[in-house]
Amino acid sequence: MEIKDFSKLPKYGTVEAVENIQVGSFEEFLQPDVPQEKRKPIGLEAAFQEAFPVEDIHSHLKLEYMGYDVGSAIYSAEDAMERGATHAKPINGYFRLTRFLDTEEEGAEPKVKDVIEQKVYICDLPYITSGGSFIINGVERVVISQLQRSPGLYFSFEKDIFSALLVPERGAWFQIDIGSNNVLTAVFERKRKVPLFTFVRALGWEPETLVDDFVKTRETSPKEGLVLARTVKTDDGVTLADFGDKLTDELCEFLAERGVAKVKVFDEDRYGVRVIIDSIKADKSVSEDDALRRIYYKLRSVMPSTIDLAKRLVLGMLFDPKRFSLGRVGRHKINTRLDLKKRNDMVIRDDEVLEVSKRLIDFAERRYPPDDMDHLANRRVKGIGEQLYNVFRQALLQLGQNAKERASFIDEEKATPLELLNSPVVSNSVTRFFTTGTVSQFMEQVNPLAELTHKRRLTALGPGGLTKETAGFEVRDVHYSHYGRVCPIETPEGQNIGLITSLSYYSKIDEYGFIKSPYVKVENGQITERVDYLNADEEEEFRIAPPDEFELDDERRIKGKEVIVRFRGEVEVVSPNKVDYVTFSPKQIFSPSTALIPFLEHNDGDRALMGSNMQRQSVPLILPDVPYVLTGVESTVARRSESVVVSDEAGRVAYVDSKRILLETKSGIKEYRLRTFQKSNQNTCIHYRPAVRPGEKVKRGQVLADGPSTREGNLALGRNLLVAFMPMWGYNYEDAVVVSERVLVNDNFTSIQVLEYEVESRETRLGPEEITRDIPGATESDLVDLDEFGIVRIGAEVKPDDILVGRITPRGDTELTPEERLLRAIFGEKATNVRDTSLRVEPGVFGTVIGRRILTRNTQDSLARRVIEDRRRSVEGRFDDRRDLLVAQRDAELRALLEGEKLSAPLLDKRGKEVLPKGQVLSEEILEGIVFDKMRLNKIEVAAKSKNSELSTILEKNAEALKALEEEQRSQLENAARGDDLPHGVLKSIKIFIAQKRNLSVGDKISGRHGNKGVVSKILPVEDMPYLTDGTPVDIVLNTLGVPSRMNIGQILETILGYAASKLGYRAVCPIFEGATVEEIKAELRKAGLPETGKSKLRDGRTGEEFDGEVTVGQMHIMKLVHMVDDKIHARSTGTYSLITQQPLGGKAQFGGQRFGEMEVWALEAYGAAYTLQEMLTIKSDDVEGRNALYEALIKGKNPSPPQMPASFNVLVKEMRGLGLNLVPVKEKKNES
C-alpha cells in the first residue's frame, strides 16, 4: 500500500534509534573476545584483580590471578528453551600458587620454593542472547537497569545547615557541614561529628597555616579593628595574642612593647572569615596524635590502645582503597566539580578535603545554588554489566577469603589452586542474582513492544536504590533534565509511578552511566550537519531550540530575529546567533511506546500514559492489520524487538518452510530458524510466518519473516475497524463497547493462547512414580488419545478433566477388603497398590494439543530412547538439508567455472573409471549431466591453469564448510543423546502445550492507542448495527462521552484521517508533534469525497430510520488486550477446603469459592433472607457434617437435614483455650411440656 508522509520538519542526518543497552553493558563487563593481555581493568577483570592475590597467615603461600577465559555454551539459546535448561557459558580462571621457603632472618625477602599454575572452574555464567535477555531454566528473563544517585560531591542547604556530601561508589559517606554556629564539622558514618580542623590536624596539617587557602590575609603593623589571622608568639613560644583576636588599642600597645612590628591579619570581611575563625577555635586538639585520639573516641566511644590503631581507623575511612572507593564515576565527577587535573586514584586525597571545605564556604556565601538530586547529571544508569560486577566482586572476595582460611589447615605440600578455590560461592551468588534478584525479572512477552520496553526499562528500586514506600513526590516527578533521556509519559499507574521509567527513543548511555541525547549543532545561526550527544551536565551550558519554532533559508540559516530556546530548565527568547543546538527530532523526548501514538500532541498526558501502557498489553492476533495512521516508528520497533527476521547479508532464498529459511550468500548457506506456535511468558503465541519465496533475491536488512504482532515488517498490534461515536441504547454506557458480529465472523480479533501443563515423575518413599497408559479406573474413551507411554498425542482435541499424561503413584498398604484381595490374587501385586495421579485438563479449558516436551534423567528406558531418537532425527534432518545446499552451491560454482573449458586429463569417477576423455570440451549440457559427488574432484584438470587454481579454491572452501557443518552436527547430536538435568528426586518431567483459539467475546477488554479503553458489552448481529447511507454497517460503536472529559482528541483525528486514507488507498505517516494538521485532514476528506466535518448520517439497523444528528465515523486501530474474560471466568460447586478453617479456598488458581464477607451478610440481613443467610454461613462455608449430609441427601433425592455447627466455632473455641479460657458449649435442653 502507498505511504503518504505528513511530517514537516527537516531531517538532520541519521542516528541510531532504540539502542540495545543490555548487550553492550554485558559485553563490556565480560570482554569475551578480547585477549587477556588487552583486557581493560573493568567488569569481571576488575573483580578478579580486586580479590586476588591472597596470602595465607604465615606468608608461606601466595595465590595470584593470571586471567580468565569464557568457554562454549552447552546448550544454545533455542535448545535451552526447548529443554528447560540455562543458556550459560563456563568461566574458568587461571591462577598461580607460589610456595615460599621459611626465612630465618627477619625482614628478609622470602625464597620461592615452587610455583603451580592451574586452570580453575569458577562458575557457569548465564549468557546474554542477541536480543538482550537471559534464558534461565528454559524461561526468558531480563535484568533491568537501575537509575540511581551517582557517586560524587553534592552541596545542599537544609534546616540552617550547609552541607557538602561526598558519596563514594563503595565505603562510608563523608560529609562536611557548616551549622548555625558557623563551625566547619566533619561527619563520619552519617552521625559522628568532629570539628573539621581536628580532622585536618589528624591528616598532618597545622590548621593556622591553611588560612591563606581559604581567605585573603596580609601582613601589616598592628592597628585597631583588624582581626589576627595567625597566633602571635615570642621567640621562646609564649603566646601574646590568639588567632582570631580583634586588635584593640591596649593589645596594639602591648604588642608594640613586646617588639612585634608585623602581624598577619584578615584582608577581607565576609562570612567565610567568620567560619574559618570559629572553626579553627573549635579545634581543641594540640597535636596530630591528640587529634587522632579525639576522633577515635568520637567514633568508638573508647580511647585507642595505640596511636596506630587510631590512625588505621580514622585515615582508613577515606584513604584505604579496600574500604573506600570513589569508582571511575565518582572520580570523574569530583575532578569535574573541583576543577582538578585528571586524577585517576580511586580514594580521596587530603588536599581534596580542603578544597571541598573551601567550596562549601563559597556555597554558604550563596555563590552558587544547591545541587538538585533529581537532575539527571546526578543520577546514572547501572546496567547489567555493573550489577554483575558487584555480584562477582563480593563472591570473589569471599572466595579469596575462603582460600586464605583453607590454606591455614591443609598440608602446604598438597596445596594447589584447585584445592584452595574448590568452593561453590561464586556459582551460588550468580544463581541467586538471576533467579531471585529484584532486578532479574520474568520477561514481559505479551507482544514485541512489551519485550522491547522491558529491556529498556529503568528502575529507581532494587539494591542500593529507593523503596516505593519511602520515595517522595520529587523523585517521581518529571524533571526538565529528562528531556530526550527519560520518557515523561511512560510509567506505571500504581504505587511505582515515576520510580519505573523508560529510556527515550534516541538516548544512549555513556561510559560513566549517564544518559545522553542527540542535538544538532548550530554555528552563527546556521544549522550544521554535526550531531552531538550531550549528557544532562553538558546540556546545562547550551541554549537549545525546538525544531518547530523557526524557519530555515536555503543555506539552513535560522530566519527571523528571535528564537525560543531552553536554557537550564527555563524558556528564553534570544537572537539566532546565540542558539547553540537544535533538538534532533520531537521523537527523542519519548519512549518507543509513546512515539507509536499518532496525534500524541492532541492528547492529555494521563491518557497518553494509559495508551503507551496498553499497547504493551495487546495480544498478537492471527490476522493483524498495519494501522492506516502510522507514526513512522513501527518498522524500527519491529526490527529492534527482533519480532521480524531480517537477513544479515544479501543473497538468494534457497529453501523456505514454516520452520526455517535457508539463504544462499557469498559467505555460504545461512539458516534462519523460525519459532512456530511457541508459548510466551504470558501464554500468548509466538509464531513467525515466512515473507519470502524460494528463488527470491534479498538485500541485506530485508525482512524474511513476520513475527507476532507484525505485518509487512511493521508493528501491527490490532485491527483497523469502522468505528462510530454515538450512544447506543445504553449498551455503551461507562466505556462499554458494542461490536458487530462481522468482527467475529472475519476472525478480526482471534488470537491464540498457549497453555502449559507440567507433570513430574518422582522417586517416592514407596517407590518411583510411573508414567503409563495403565491407569486404574480409566475407561477406554479416557485413553483414546494417549500413546503407548500414556502421553497425549499431538493434535488431540481436549476438554476439562481429559487425561494429558497418565501417572500412577505407589501408596502404602492398607487393610484389604475381600474383593481387593481377590483382585490382587487375580491381577498380581500392582492391581490396587497404586493411585491415579494423572495430569488432567483444568476446568474451563478447551483446546488442541500442539506440543509435548519430555525430559528424562535416565537415557535407557523405552520412553527416553524414543525421545532421544526424535531429537536425533530432527537434528539430522536439519543438517542433511544444509549439507545438500552446500553441495548444490559447490556444483553450481563448478559448472559456472568449467563451462567451455577443455579437459587436460580424463575425468574419473570414484572407482577410477573414465567418464570423459582428455581433450573433451565441457559444454553446458555435458556439465548438467555430471554428478560431481560421484567424481574424483581433486583430479579434475583443465587446460587453463588459472581455472585449476580457482577450482582448488572452490573445493577447499566447500570442504571446510562441510567439515564445520559436520562438527556442529556432532556437537548437537551429543547434546541430543545426553540425559536432561532435572532437580533432585525427579525422574521425568513432561510438559504438554495446549493451544486455544480465542475469538472476541463479551467481557473482553479492547483499546485504541490513545488510552481509550473499554469492555465489550454486546455483540450485535450485522443487521442490527447502525449503517451508513451507502449500506455499510459500522464494526464498533464507542460512546461519545469517552472523548471530552478524557481530553484525548487524537482518537478523533486518527478516526477521520484513517477514513480518508482507507478510501484513497494509502497509509498516512503522522510522526508525533509534526503530523497532519486539521486543515490537511480536511483536504484529504475532500479528496476522498467525504464530509469535511468527519461526520456522516447513520441509520438505525433495527428500524432503518435515520438518526437525528450526524455521527463521527471513520477507521480506528483497535487492539484486544491480554485481560480476556476466558482467563477470569470461574465457577465452583464443590472443591478444596482450607485445613484449619474448613472454608473453601479463594481464587481461580485454587479452584476456590466466592467470599461472602461481613457486608454481604448485612445485605442478606437487610432483606430478611434468614434461610439463605443460614446456608451461606454453614453448609456453603464450613459446616463439614452439614455439607456431607446435604451432598448425600441430594444424591438420594431426599430433603436435606438442618445445618450443624460450623467449624469456625471450633476454631474460636481452640483459640480461646490457647489464651487459657476453657469454653465448653452446652446444649440447651428443650422443655418437655
Coordinates of N, CA and C in Angstrom, one line a residue, residues 56-169:
D56 N 48.4 -16.7 52.7 CA 48.0 -17.3 54.0 C 48.6 -16.5 55.2
I57 N 48.1 -16.8 56.4 CA 48.5 -16.0 57.5 C 50.0 -16.1 57.8
H58 N 50.7 -17.2 57.4 CA 52.1 -17.4 57.6 C 53.0 -16.8 56.5
S59 N 52.3 -16.4 55.4 CA 53.0 -15.9 54.2 C 53.9 -17.0 53.6
H60 N 53.4 -18.2 53.7 CA 54.1 -19.4 53.0 C 53.5 -19.6 51.7
L61 N 52.2 -19.2 51.4 CA 51.6 -19.4 50.2 C 51.0 -18.1 49.6
K62 N 51.1 -17.9 48.3 CA 50.6 -16.7 47.7 C 49.8 -17.2 46.4
L63 N 48.5 -16.9 46.4 CA 47.7 -17.2 45.2 C 47.4 -16.0 44.4
E64 N 47.9 -16.1 43.1 CA 47.7 -14.9 42.2 C 46.8 -15.2 41.1
Y65 N 46.1 -14.2 40.6 CA 45.2 -14.3 39.4 C 46.0 -14.0 38.2
M66 N 45.9 -14.9 37.2 CA 46.6 -14.7 35.9 C 45.7 -14.3 34.7
G67 N 44.4 -14.6 34.8 CA 43.5 -14.3 33.7 C 42.3 -15.3 33.7
Y68 N 41.4 -15.1 32.8 CA 40.2 -15.9 32.7 C 39.8 -16.1 31.3
D69 N 39.1 -17.2 31.0 CA 38.5 -17.4 29.7 C 37.1 -17.8 29.8
V70 N 36.4 -17.6 28.7 CA 34.9 -17.9 28.6 C 34.8 -19.1 27.7
G71 N 34.2 -20.2 28.2 CA 34.1 -21.5 27.4 C 32.9 -21.4 26.5
S72 N 32.6 -22.6 25.9 CA 31.4 -22.7 25.0 C 30.2 -23.1 25.8
A73 N 29.0 -22.6 25.3 CA 27.8 -23.0 25.9 C 27.4 -24.4 25.6
I74 N 26.9 -25.1 26.7 CA 26.5 -26.5 26.5 C 25.2 -26.5 25.6
Y75 N 24.3 -25.6 25.9 CA 23.0 -25.5 25.2 C 23.0 -24.2 24.5
S76 N 22.6 -24.2 23.2 CA 22.3 -22.9 22.5 C 21.0 -22.3 23.2
A77 N 20.7 -21.1 22.8 CA 19.6 -20.4 23.4 C 18.3 -21.2 23.1
E78 N 18.2 -21.7 21.8 CA 17.0 -22.4 21.4 C 16.9 -23.7 22.1
D79 N 18.0 -24.4 22.3 CA 18.0 -25.7 22.9 C 17.7 -25.6 24.4
A80 N 18.2 -24.5 25.0 CA 17.9 -24.3 26.4 C 16.5 -24.1 26.7
M81 N 15.8 -23.3 25.8 CA 14.4 -23.1 25.9 C 13.6 -24.4 25.7
E82 N 14.1 -25.2 24.8 CA 13.4 -26.4 24.5 C 13.5 -27.4 25.6
R83 N 14.7 -27.5 26.3 CA 14.9 -28.5 27.3 C 14.8 -28.0 28.7
G84 N 14.4 -26.7 28.9 CA 14.2 -26.2 30.3 C 15.5 -26.0 31.0
A85 N 16.6 -25.7 30.2 CA 17.9 -25.6 30.8 C 18.3 -24.1 30.8
T86 N 19.5 -23.8 31.2 CA 20.0 -22.5 31.3 C 21.1 -22.3 30.2
H87 N 20.9 -21.2 29.4 CA 21.9 -20.9 28.4 C 23.1 -20.2 29.0
A88 N 24.1 -20.9 29.3 CA 25.3 -20.3 30.1 C 26.6 -20.8 29.5
K89 N 27.6 -20.0 29.8 CA 29.0 -20.4 29.4 C 29.9 -20.5 30.7
P90 N 30.7 -21.5 30.7 CA 31.6 -21.6 31.9 C 32.7 -20.5 31.9
I91 N 33.0 -20.0 33.1 CA 34.0 -19.1 33.3 C 35.2 -19.8 34.0
N92 N 36.3 -19.8 33.4 CA 37.5 -20.5 34.0 C 38.6 -19.5 34.3
G93 N 39.1 -19.6 35.5 CA 40.2 -18.7 35.9 C 41.5 -19.4 35.9
Y94 N 42.6 -18.6 35.6 CA 43.9 -19.1 35.6 C 44.7 -18.6 36.8
F95 N 45.2 -19.4 37.7 CA 45.8 -19.0 38.9 C 47.2 -19.6 39.1
R96 N 48.0 -18.8 39.8 CA 49.4 -19.3 40.1 C 49.5 -19.3 41.6
L97 N 49.9 -20.5 42.1 CA 50.2 -20.6 43.6 C 51.7 -20.7 43.8
T98 N 52.2 -19.8 44.5 CA 53.7 -19.7 44.8 C 53.9 -20.2 46.2
R99 N 54.8 -21.2 46.4 CA 55.1 -21.6 47.8 C 56.5 -21.1 48.1
F100 N 56.6 -20.6 49.3 CA 57.9 -19.9 49.8 C 58.5 -20.8 50.9
L101 N 59.9 -20.7 50.9 CA 60.6 -21.4 52.0 C 60.6 -20.5 53.2
D102 N 60.8 -21.1 54.4 CA 60.9 -20.3 55.7 C 62.2 -19.6 55.6
T103 N 62.1 -18.3 56.1 CA 63.3 -17.5 56.2 C 63.6 -17.2 57.6
E104 N 64.9 -17.5 58.0 CA 65.3 -17.3 59.4 C 65.5 -15.8 59.7
E105 N 66.0 -15.1 58.8 CA 66.3 -13.7 59.0 C 65.0 -12.9 58.9
E106 N 64.8 -12.0 59.9 CA 63.6 -11.2 60.0 C 63.7 -10.1 58.9
G107 N 62.6 -10.0 58.2 CA 62.5 -8.9 57.2 C 63.2 -9.3 55.8
A108 N 63.8 -10.5 55.8 CA 64.5 -10.9 54.5 C 63.5 -11.3 53.5
E109 N 63.8 -11.1 52.2 CA 63.0 -11.5 51.1 C 62.8 -13.0 51.1
P110 N 61.5 -13.5 51.1 CA 61.3 -15.0 51.1 C 61.8 -15.6 49.8
K111 N 62.3 -16.8 49.9 CA 62.7 -17.5 48.7 C 61.6 -18.4 48.1
V112 N 61.5 -18.5 46.8 CA 60.4 -19.3 46.2 C 60.8 -20.7 46.2
K113 N 59.9 -21.5 46.7 CA 60.2 -23.0 46.7 C 59.7 -23.6 45.4
D114 N 58.5 -23.4 45.0 CA 58.0 -23.8 43.7 C 56.7 -23.1 43.3
V115 N 56.3 -23.2 42.1 CA 55.2 -22.5 41.5 C 54.3 -23.5 40.8
I116 N 53.0 -23.4 41.1 CA 52.0 -24.2 40.4 C 51.0 -23.3 39.7
E117 N 50.8 -23.6 38.4 CA 49.8 -22.8 37.7 C 48.7 -23.8 37.2
Q118 N 47.4 -23.4 37.5 CA 46.3 -24.3 37.2 C 45.1 -23.4 36.6
K119 N 44.3 -24.2 35.8 CA 43.0 -23.6 35.4 C 41.9 -24.1 36.3
V120 N 41.1 -23.1 36.9 CA 40.1 -23.4 37.9 C 38.8 -23.0 37.4
Y121 N 37.8 -23.9 37.4 CA 36.4 -23.6 37.0 C 35.8 -22.7 38.1
I122 N 35.3 -21.6 37.7 CA 34.7 -20.6 38.7 C 33.2 -20.7 38.8
C123 N 32.5 -20.7 37.6 CA 31.0 -20.8 37.6 C 30.5 -20.9 36.2
D124 N 29.2 -21.2 36.1 CA 28.6 -21.1 34.8 C 27.8 -19.7 34.8
L125 N 28.2 -18.9 33.9 CA 27.5 -17.5 33.8 C 26.4 -17.5 32.7
P126 N 25.2 -17.3 33.1 CA 24.1 -17.2 32.1 C 24.5 -16.2 31.1
Y127 N 24.4 -16.5 29.8 CA 25.0 -15.7 28.7 C 23.8 -15.0 28.0
I128 N 24.0 -13.7 27.7 CA 23.0 -12.9 27.1 C 22.7 -13.3 25.6
T129 N 21.5 -13.3 25.2 CA 21.1 -13.6 23.9 C 21.3 -12.3 23.0
S130 N 21.2 -12.4 21.7 CA 21.3 -11.2 20.8 C 20.3 -10.2 21.1
G131 N 19.1 -10.6 21.6 CA 18.0 -9.6 21.9 C 18.2 -9.0 23.3
G132 N 19.1 -9.4 24.1 CA 19.3 -8.8 25.4 C 18.6 -9.5 26.6
S133 N 18.2 -10.7 26.4 CA 17.5 -11.5 27.5 C 18.4 -12.6 27.9
F134 N 18.1 -13.3 29.0 CA 18.8 -14.5 29.5 C 17.8 -15.6 29.6
I135 N 18.3 -16.8 29.4 CA 17.4 -18.0 29.4 C 17.8 -18.8 30.7
I136 N 17.0 -18.7 31.7 CA 17.3 -19.4 33.0 C 16.2 -20.5 33.2
N137 N 16.7 -21.7 33.3 CA 15.8 -22.9 33.4 C 14.7 -22.9 32.3
G138 N 15.0 -22.5 31.1 CA 14.1 -22.6 30.0 C 13.2 -21.4 29.9
V139 N 13.4 -20.4 30.8 CA 12.5 -19.2 30.8 C 13.3 -18.0 30.5
E140 N 12.7 -17.1 29.6 CA 13.4 -15.9 29.3 C 13.2 -14.9 30.4
R141 N 14.4 -14.3 30.8 CA 14.3 -13.3 31.9 C 15.1 -12.1 31.4
V142 N 14.8 -10.9 32.0 CA 15.5 -9.7 31.7 C 16.1 -9.1 33.0
V143 N 17.3 -8.6 32.9 CA 17.9 -7.8 34.1 C 17.7 -6.4 33.7
I144 N 16.8 -5.7 34.5 CA 16.6 -4.3 34.1 C 17.6 -3.3 34.8
S145 N 17.9 -2.2 34.1 CA 18.9 -1.3 34.6 C 18.3 -0.4 35.7
Q146 N 19.2 0.0 36.6 CA 18.8 0.8 37.7 C 19.2 2.3 37.5
L147 N 18.4 3.2 37.9 CA 18.7 4.6 37.8 C 18.9 5.1 39.2
Q148 N 20.1 5.3 39.6 CA 20.4 5.6 41.0 C 21.3 6.9 41.1
R149 N 21.4 7.4 42.3 CA 22.3 8.5 42.6 C 23.7 8.2 42.2
S150 N 24.3 9.1 41.6 CA 25.7 8.9 41.1 C 26.7 9.2 42.3
P151 N 27.8 8.4 42.4 CA 28.8 8.9 43.3 C 29.3 10.3 42.9
G152 N 29.8 11.0 43.9 CA 30.3 12.4 43.6 C 30.1 13.3 44.8
L153 N 30.1 14.6 44.5 CA 30.1 15.6 45.6 C 28.8 16.4 45.5
Y154 N 28.1 16.6 46.5 CA 26.8 17.3 46.5 C 26.7 18.3 47.6
F155 N 26.2 19.5 47.2 CA 26.0 20.6 48.2 C 24.6 20.8 48.4
S156 N 24.2 20.9 49.7 CA 22.8 21.1 50.0 C 22.6 22.1 51.2
F157 N 21.4 22.6 51.3 CA 21.1 23.5 52.4 C 19.8 23.1 53.0
E158 N 19.8 22.7 54.3 CA 18.6 22.2 54.9 C 18.6 22.5 56.4
K159 N 17.6 23.0 56.9 CA 17.5 23.3 58.4 C 18.6 24.1 58.9
D160 N 19.0 25.2 58.2 CA 20.1 26.1 58.5 C 21.4 25.5 58.5
I161 N 21.6 24.4 57.8 CA 22.9 23.7 57.8 C 23.3 23.6 56.3
F162 N 24.5 24.1 56.0 CA 25.1 24.0 54.7 C 25.9 22.7 54.7
S163 N 25.7 21.8 53.7 CA 26.4 20.5 53.7 C 27.1 20.3 52.4
A164 N 28.3 19.6 52.5 CA 28.9 19.0 51.3 C 29.0 17.5 51.6
L165 N 28.3 16.8 50.7 CA 28.3 15.3 50.9 C 29.1 14.6 49.9
L166 N 30.0 13.8 50.3 CA 30.9 13.0 49.4 C 30.3 11.6 49.4
V167 N 29.8 11.2 48.2 CA 29.2 9.9 48.1 C 30.1 9.0 47.3
P168 N 30.8 8.0 47.9 CA 31.6 7.1 47.1 C 30.9 6.0 46.4
E169 N 31.5 5.3 45.6 CA 30.9 4.1 45.0 C 30.8 3.0 46.0

